[in-house]
N, CA and C atoms as an extended XYZ file, in Angstrom:
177
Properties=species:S:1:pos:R:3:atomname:S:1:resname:S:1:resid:I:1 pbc="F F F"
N       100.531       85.596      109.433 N   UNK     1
C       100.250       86.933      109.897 CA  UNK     1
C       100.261       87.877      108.707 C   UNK     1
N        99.643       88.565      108.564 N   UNK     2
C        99.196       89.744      107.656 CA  UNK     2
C       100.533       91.213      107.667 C   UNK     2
N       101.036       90.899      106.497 N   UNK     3
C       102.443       92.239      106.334 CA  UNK     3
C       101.611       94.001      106.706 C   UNK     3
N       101.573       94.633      107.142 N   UNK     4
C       101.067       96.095      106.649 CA  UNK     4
C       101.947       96.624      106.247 C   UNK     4
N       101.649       97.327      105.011 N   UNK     5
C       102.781       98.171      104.583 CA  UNK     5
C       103.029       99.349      105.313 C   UNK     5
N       103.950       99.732      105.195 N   UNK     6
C       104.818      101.099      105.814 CA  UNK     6
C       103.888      102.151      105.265 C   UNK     6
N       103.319      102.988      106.508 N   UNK     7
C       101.740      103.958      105.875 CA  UNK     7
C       100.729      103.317      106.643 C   UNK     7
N       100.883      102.351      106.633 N   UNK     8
C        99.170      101.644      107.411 CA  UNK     8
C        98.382      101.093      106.602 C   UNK     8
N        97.461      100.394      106.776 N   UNK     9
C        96.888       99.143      105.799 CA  UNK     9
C        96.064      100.166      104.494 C   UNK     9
N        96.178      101.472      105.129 N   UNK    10
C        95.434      102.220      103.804 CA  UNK    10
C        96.267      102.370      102.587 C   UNK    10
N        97.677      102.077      102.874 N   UNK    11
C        98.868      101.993      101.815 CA  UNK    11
C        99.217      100.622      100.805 C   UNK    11
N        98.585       99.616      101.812 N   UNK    12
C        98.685       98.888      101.188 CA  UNK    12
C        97.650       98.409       99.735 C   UNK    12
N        97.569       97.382       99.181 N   UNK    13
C        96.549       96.863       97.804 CA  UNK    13
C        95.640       96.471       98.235 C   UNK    13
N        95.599       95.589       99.312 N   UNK    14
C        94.237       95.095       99.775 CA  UNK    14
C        93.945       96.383      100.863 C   UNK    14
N        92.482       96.137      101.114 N   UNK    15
C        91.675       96.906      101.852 CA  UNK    15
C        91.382       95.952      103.117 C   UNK    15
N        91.161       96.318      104.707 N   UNK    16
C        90.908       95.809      105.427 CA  UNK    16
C        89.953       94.291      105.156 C   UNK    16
N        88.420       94.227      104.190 N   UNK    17
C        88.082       93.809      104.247 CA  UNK    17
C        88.051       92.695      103.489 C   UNK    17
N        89.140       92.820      102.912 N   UNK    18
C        89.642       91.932      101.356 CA  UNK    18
C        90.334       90.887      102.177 C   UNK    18
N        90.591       91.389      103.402 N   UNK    19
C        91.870       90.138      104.055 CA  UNK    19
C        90.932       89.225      104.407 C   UNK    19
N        89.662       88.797      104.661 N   UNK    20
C        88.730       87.858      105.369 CA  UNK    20
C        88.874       87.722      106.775 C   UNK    20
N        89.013       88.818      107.322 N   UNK    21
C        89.482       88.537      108.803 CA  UNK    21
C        87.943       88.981      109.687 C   UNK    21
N        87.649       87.918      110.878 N   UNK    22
C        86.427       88.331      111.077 CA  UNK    22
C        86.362       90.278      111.644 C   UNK    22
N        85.258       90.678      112.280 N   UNK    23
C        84.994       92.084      112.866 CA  UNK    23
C        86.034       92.520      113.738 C   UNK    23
N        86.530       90.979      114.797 N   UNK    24
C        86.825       91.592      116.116 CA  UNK    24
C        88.258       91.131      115.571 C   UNK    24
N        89.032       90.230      114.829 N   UNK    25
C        90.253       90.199      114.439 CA  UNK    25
C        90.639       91.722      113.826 C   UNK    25
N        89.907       92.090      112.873 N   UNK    26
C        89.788       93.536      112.183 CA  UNK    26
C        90.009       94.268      113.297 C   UNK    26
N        89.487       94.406      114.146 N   UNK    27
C        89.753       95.540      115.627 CA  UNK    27
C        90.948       95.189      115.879 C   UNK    27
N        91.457       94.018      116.409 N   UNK    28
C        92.533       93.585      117.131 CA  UNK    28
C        93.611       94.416      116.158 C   UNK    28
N        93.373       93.673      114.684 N   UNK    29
C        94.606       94.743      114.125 CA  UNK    29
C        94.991       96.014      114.135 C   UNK    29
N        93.625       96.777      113.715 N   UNK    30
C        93.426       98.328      113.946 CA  UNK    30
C        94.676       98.598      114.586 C   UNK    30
N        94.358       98.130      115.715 N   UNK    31
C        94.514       98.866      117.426 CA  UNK    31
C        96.030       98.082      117.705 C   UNK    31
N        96.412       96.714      116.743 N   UNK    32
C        97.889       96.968      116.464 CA  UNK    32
C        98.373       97.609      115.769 C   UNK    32
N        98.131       97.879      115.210 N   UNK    33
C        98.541       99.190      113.685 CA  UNK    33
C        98.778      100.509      114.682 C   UNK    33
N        97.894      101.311      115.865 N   UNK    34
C        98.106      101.706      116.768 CA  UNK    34
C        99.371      101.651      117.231 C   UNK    34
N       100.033      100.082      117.212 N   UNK    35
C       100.975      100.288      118.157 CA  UNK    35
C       100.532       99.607      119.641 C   UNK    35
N        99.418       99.500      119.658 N   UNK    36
C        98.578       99.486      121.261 CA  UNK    36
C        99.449       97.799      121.525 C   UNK    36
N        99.600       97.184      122.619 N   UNK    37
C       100.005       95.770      123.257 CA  UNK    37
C        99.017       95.095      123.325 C   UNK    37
N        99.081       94.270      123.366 N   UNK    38
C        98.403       93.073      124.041 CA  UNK    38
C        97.080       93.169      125.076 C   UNK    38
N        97.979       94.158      126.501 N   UNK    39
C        97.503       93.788      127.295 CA  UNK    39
C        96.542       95.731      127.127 C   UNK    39
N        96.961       96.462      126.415 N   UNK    40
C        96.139       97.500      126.533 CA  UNK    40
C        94.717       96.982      125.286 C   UNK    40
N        95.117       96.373      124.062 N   UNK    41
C        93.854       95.425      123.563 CA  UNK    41
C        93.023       94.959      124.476 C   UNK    41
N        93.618       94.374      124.813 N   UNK    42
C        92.648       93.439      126.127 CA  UNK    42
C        91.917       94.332      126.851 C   UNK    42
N        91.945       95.395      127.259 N   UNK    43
C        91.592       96.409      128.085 CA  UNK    43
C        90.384       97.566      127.318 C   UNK    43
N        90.607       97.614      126.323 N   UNK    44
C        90.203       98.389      125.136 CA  UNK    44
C        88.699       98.196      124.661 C   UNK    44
N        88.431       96.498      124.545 N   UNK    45
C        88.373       95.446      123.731 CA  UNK    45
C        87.056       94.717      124.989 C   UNK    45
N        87.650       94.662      126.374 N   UNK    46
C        87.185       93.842      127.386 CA  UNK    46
C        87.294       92.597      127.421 C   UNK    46
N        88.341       92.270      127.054 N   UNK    47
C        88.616       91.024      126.495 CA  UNK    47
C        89.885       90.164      127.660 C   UNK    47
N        89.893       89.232      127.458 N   UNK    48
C        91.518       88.954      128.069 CA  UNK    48
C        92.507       88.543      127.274 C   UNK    48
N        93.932       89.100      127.932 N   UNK    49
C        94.760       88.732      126.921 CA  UNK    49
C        95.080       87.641      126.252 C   UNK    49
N        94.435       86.773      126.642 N   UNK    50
C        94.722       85.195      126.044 CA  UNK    50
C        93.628       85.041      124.868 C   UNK    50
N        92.601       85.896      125.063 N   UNK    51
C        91.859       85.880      123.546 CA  UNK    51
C        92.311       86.805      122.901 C   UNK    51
N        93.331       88.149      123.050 N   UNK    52
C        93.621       89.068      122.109 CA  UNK    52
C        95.038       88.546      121.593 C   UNK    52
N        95.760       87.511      122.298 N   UNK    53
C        96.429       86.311      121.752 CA  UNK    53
C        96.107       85.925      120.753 C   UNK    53
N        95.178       84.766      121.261 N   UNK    54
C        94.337       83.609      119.933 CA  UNK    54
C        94.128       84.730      118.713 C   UNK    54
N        93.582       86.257      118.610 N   UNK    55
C        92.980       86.653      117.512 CA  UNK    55
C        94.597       87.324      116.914 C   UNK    55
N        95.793       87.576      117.796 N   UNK    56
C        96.536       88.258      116.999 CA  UNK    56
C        97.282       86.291      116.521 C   UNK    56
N        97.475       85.456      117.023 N   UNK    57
C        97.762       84.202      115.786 CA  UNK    57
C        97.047       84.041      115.084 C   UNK    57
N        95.508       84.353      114.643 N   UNK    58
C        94.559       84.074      113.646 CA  UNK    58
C        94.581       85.035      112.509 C   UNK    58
N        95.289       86.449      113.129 N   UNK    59
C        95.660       87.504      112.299 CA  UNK    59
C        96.971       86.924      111.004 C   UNK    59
């Protein structure tokens, strides 16, 4: 899983796109960085929570 620094990934050295994470993993994080759950991802996203699962272990 990917550390964010304290500040948000704009604080950190790498840049969102430096991590190789696909488009919709990139969202998933966003919108944890948010703070947002699981099940409001899922909702967000149109997704179900068992794929905003799979993408936050791929994170």
């Amino acid at each position: 899983m990917a550390i964010v620094p304290p500040g948000g990934i704009a604080a950190g050295k790498n840049s969102l796109s430096s991590l190789e994470l696909t488009a919709r993993q990139t969202e998933v994080l966003e919108l944890m960085c948010d703070g947002d759950t699981n099940k409001m991802i899922a909702n967000l996203l149109d997704l179900s929570e068992g794929t905003v699962r799979l993408h936050v272990r791929a994170i």
